[in-house]
Each structure stands twice: as structure tokens, then as C-alpha cells.
CSV table of N, CA and C in Angstrom, one decimal:
chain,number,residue,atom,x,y,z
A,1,UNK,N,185.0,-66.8,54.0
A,1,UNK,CA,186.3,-66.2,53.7
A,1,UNK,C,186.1,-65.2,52.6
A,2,UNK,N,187.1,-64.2,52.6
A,2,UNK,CA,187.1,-63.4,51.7
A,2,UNK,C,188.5,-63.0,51.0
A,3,UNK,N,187.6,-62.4,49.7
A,3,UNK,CA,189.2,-62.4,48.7
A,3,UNK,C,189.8,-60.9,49.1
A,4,UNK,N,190.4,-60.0,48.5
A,4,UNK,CA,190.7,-59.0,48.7
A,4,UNK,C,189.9,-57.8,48.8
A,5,UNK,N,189.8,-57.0,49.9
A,5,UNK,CA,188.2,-56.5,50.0
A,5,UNK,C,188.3,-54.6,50.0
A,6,UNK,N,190.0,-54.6,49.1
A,6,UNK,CA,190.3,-52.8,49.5
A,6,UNK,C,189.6,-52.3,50.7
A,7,UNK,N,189.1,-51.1,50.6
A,7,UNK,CA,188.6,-49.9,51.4
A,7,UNK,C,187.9,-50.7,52.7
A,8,UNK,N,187.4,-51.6,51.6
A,8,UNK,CA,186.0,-52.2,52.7
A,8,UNK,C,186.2,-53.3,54.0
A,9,UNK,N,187.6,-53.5,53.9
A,9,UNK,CA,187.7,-55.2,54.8
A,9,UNK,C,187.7,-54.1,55.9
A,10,UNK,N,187.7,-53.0,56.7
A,10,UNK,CA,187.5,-52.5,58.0
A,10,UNK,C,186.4,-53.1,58.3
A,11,UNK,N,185.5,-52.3,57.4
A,11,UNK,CA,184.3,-52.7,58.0
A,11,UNK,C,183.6,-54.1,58.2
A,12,UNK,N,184.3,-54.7,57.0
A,12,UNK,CA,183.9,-56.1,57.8
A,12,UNK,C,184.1,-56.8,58.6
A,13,UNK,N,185.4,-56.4,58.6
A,13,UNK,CA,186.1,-56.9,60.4
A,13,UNK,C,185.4,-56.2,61.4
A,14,UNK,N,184.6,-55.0,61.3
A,14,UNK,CA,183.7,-54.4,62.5
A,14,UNK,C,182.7,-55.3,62.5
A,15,UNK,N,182.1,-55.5,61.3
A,15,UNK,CA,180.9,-56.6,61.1
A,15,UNK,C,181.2,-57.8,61.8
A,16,UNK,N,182.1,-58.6,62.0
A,16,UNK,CA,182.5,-59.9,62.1
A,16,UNK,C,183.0,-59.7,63.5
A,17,UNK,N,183.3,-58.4,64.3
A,17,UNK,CA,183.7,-58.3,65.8
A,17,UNK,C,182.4,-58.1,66.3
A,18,UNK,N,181.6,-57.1,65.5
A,18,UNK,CA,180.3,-57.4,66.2
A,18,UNK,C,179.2,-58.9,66.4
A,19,UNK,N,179.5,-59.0,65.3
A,19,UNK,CA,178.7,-60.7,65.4
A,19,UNK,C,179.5,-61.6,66.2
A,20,UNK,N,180.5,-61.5,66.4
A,20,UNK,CA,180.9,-62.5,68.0
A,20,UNK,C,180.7,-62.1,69.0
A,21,UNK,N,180.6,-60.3,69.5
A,21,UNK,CA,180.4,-60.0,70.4
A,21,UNK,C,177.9,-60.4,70.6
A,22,UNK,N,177.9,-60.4,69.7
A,22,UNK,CA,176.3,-60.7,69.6
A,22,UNK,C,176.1,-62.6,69.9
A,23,UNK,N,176.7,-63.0,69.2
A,23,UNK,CA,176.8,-64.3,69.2
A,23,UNK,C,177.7,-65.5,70.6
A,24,UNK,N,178.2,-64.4,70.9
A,24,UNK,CA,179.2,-65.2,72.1
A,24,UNK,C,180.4,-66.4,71.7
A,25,UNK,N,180.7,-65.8,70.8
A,25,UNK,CA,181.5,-66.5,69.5
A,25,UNK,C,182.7,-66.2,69.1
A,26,UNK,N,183.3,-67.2,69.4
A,26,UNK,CA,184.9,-66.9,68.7
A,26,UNK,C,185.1,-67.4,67.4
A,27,UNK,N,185.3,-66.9,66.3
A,27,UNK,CA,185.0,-67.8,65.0
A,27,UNK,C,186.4,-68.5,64.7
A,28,UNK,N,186.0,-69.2,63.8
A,28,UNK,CA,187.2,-70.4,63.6
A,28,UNK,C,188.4,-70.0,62.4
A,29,UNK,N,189.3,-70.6,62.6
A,29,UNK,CA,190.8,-69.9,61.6
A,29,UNK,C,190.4,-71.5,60.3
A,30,UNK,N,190.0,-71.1,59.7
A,30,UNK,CA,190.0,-72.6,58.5
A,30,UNK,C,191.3,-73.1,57.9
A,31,UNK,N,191.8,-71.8,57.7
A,31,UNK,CA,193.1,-72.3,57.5
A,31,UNK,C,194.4,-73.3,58.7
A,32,UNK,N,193.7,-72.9,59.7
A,32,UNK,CA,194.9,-73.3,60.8
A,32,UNK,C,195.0,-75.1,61.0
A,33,UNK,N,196.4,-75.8,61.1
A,33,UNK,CA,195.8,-77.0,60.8
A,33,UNK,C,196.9,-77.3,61.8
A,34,UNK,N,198.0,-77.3,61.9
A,34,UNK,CA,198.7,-77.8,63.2
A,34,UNK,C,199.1,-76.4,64.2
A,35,UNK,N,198.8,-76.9,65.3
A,35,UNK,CA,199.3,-76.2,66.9
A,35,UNK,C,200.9,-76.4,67.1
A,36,UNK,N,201.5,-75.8,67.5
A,36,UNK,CA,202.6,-75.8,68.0
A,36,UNK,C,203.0,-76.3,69.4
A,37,UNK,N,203.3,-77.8,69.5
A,37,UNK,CA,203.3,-77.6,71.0
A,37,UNK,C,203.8,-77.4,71.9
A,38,UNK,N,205.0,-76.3,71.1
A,38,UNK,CA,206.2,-75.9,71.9
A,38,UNK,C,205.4,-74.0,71.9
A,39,UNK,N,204.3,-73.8,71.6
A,39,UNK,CA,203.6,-72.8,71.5
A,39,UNK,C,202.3,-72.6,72.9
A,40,UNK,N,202.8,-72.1,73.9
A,40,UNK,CA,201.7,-72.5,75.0
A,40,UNK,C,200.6,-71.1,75.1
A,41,UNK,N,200.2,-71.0,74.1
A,41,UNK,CA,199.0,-69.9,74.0
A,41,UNK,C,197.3,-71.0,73.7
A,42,UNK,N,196.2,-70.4,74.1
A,42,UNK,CA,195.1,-71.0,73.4
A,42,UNK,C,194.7,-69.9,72.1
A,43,UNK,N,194.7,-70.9,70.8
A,43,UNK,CA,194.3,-70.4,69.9
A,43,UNK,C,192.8,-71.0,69.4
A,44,UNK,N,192.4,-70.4,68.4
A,44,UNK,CA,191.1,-70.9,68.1
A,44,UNK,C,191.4,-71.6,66.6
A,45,UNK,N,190.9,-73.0,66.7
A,45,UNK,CA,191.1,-74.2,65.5
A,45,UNK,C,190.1,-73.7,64.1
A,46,UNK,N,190.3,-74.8,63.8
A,46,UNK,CA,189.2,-75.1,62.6
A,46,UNK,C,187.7,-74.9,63.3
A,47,UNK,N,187.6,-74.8,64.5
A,47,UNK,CA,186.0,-74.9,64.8
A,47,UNK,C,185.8,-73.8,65.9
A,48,UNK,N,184.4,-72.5,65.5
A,48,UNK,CA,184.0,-72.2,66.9
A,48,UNK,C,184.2,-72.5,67.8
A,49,UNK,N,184.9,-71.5,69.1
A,49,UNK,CA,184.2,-71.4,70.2
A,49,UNK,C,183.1,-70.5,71.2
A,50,UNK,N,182.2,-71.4,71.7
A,50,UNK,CA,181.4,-70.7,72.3
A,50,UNK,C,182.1,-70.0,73.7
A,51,UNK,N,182.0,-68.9,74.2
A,51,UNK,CA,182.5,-68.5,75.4
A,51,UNK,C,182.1,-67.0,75.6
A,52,UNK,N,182.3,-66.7,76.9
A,52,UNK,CA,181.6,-65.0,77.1
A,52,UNK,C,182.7,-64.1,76.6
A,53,UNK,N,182.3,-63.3,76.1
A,53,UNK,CA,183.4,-61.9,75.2
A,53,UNK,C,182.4,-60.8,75.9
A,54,UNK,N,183.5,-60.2,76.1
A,54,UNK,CA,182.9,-58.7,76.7
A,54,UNK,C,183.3,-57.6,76.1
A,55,UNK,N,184.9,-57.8,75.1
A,55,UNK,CA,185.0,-56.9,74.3
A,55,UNK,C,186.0,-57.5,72.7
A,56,UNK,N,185.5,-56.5,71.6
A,56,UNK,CA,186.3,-57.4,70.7
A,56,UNK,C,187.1,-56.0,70.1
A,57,UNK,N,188.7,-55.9,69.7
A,57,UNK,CA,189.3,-55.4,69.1
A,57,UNK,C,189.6,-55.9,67.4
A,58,UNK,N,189.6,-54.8,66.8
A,58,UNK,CA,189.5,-54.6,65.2
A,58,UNK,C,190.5,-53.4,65.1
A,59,UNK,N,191.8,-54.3,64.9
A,59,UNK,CA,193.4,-53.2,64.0
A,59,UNK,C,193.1,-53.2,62.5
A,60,UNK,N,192.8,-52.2,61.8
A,60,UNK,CA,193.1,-51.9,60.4
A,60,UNK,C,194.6,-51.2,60.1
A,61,UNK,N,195.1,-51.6,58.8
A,61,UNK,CA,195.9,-50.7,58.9
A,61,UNK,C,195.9,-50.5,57.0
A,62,UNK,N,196.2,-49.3,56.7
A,62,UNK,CA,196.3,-49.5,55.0
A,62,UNK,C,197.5,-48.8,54.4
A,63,UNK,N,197.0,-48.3,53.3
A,63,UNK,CA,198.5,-48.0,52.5
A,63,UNK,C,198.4,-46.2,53.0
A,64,UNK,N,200.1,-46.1,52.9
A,64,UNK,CA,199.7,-44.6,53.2
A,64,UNK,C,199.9,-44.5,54.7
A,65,UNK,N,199.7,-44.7,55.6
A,65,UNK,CA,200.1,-45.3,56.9
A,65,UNK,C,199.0,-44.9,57.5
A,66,UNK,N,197.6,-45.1,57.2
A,66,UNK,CA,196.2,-45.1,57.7
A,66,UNK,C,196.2,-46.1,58.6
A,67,UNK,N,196.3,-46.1,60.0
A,67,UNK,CA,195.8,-47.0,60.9
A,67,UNK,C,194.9,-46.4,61.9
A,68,UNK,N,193.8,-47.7,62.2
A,68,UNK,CA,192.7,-47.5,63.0
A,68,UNK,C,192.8,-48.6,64.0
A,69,UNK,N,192.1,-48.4,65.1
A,69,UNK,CA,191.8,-49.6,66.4
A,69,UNK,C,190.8,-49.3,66.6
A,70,UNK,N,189.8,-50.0,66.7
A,70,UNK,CA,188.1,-50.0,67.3
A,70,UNK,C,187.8,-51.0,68.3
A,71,UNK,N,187.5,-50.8,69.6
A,71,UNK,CA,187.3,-51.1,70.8
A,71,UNK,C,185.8,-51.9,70.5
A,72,UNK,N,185.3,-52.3,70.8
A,72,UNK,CA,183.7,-53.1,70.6
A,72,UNK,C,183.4,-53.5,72.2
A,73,UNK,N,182.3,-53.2,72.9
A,73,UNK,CA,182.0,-53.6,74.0
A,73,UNK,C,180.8,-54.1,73.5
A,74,UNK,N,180.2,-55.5,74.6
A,74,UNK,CA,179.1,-56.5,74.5
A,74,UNK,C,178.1,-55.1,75.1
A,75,UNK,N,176.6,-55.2,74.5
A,75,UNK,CA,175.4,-54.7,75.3
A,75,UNK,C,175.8,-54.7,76.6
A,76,UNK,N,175.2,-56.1,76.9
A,76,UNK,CA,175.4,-56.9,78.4
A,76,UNK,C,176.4,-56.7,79.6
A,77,UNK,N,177.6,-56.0,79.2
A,77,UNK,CA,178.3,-55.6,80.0
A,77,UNK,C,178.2,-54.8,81.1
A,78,UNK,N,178.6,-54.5,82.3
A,78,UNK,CA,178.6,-53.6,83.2
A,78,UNK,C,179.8,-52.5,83.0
């Protein structure tokens, strides 16, 4: 986890879309502690999951009304 990262949390969130797209990895919410079970979506817990990703999206948005989207496709893809 990270504290406040200015300029830089883009890029880490690129860093961190690419490493699940490398790793086949959904990483874990630490903070998340109860499900809603009137909430019927799958979210991801306190723990990885393993599963095939083919593509990972990364929304930045900052002060100033700077917003970006970055598409990430797996190698492996067709």
C-alpha cells in the first residue's frame, strides 16, 4: 500500500496493471472486510486471485481536470 504518491500514482497504477497482466493476477483490496450480500457483483477480498486477464484498465484523474485511461493488453493475446 501506498501513502500519497502526487504526479507519480499513474504510473504506478500502470506498474501494478502491468504486473497482473504478467502475473495472471487479480491483486487483493486489504482494506475490504465485509461483502454486501444484497450486492451481487464478484469483487476481489483480502486475498489474490489467480485467473486469465487479457486486458487491464488504469483511470487517472488529477487536479486541474487532467484525466487519462490506459488500455493494457496481455503479450499472449490474439
Amino acid at each position: 500500500m501506498f501513502g500519497h504518491t502526487l504526479a507519480a500514482s499513474g504510473a504506478i497504477e500502470s506498474i501494478v496493471c502491468i504486473q497482473s497482466l504478467l502475473s495472471q493476477t487479480l491483486h487483493a483490496n486489504p482494506n475490504y472486510e465485509h461483502l454486501d450480500s444484497a450486492c451481487d457483483i464478484n469483487l476481489v477480498g483480502q486475498k489474490p486471485i489467480s485467473t486469465a486477464i487479457r486486458y487491464c484498465m488504469n483511470n487517472s484523474s488529477g487536479i486541474g481536470g487532467t484525466n487519462t485511461s490506459l488500455i493494457f493488453k496481455a503479450e499472449n493475446t490474439a
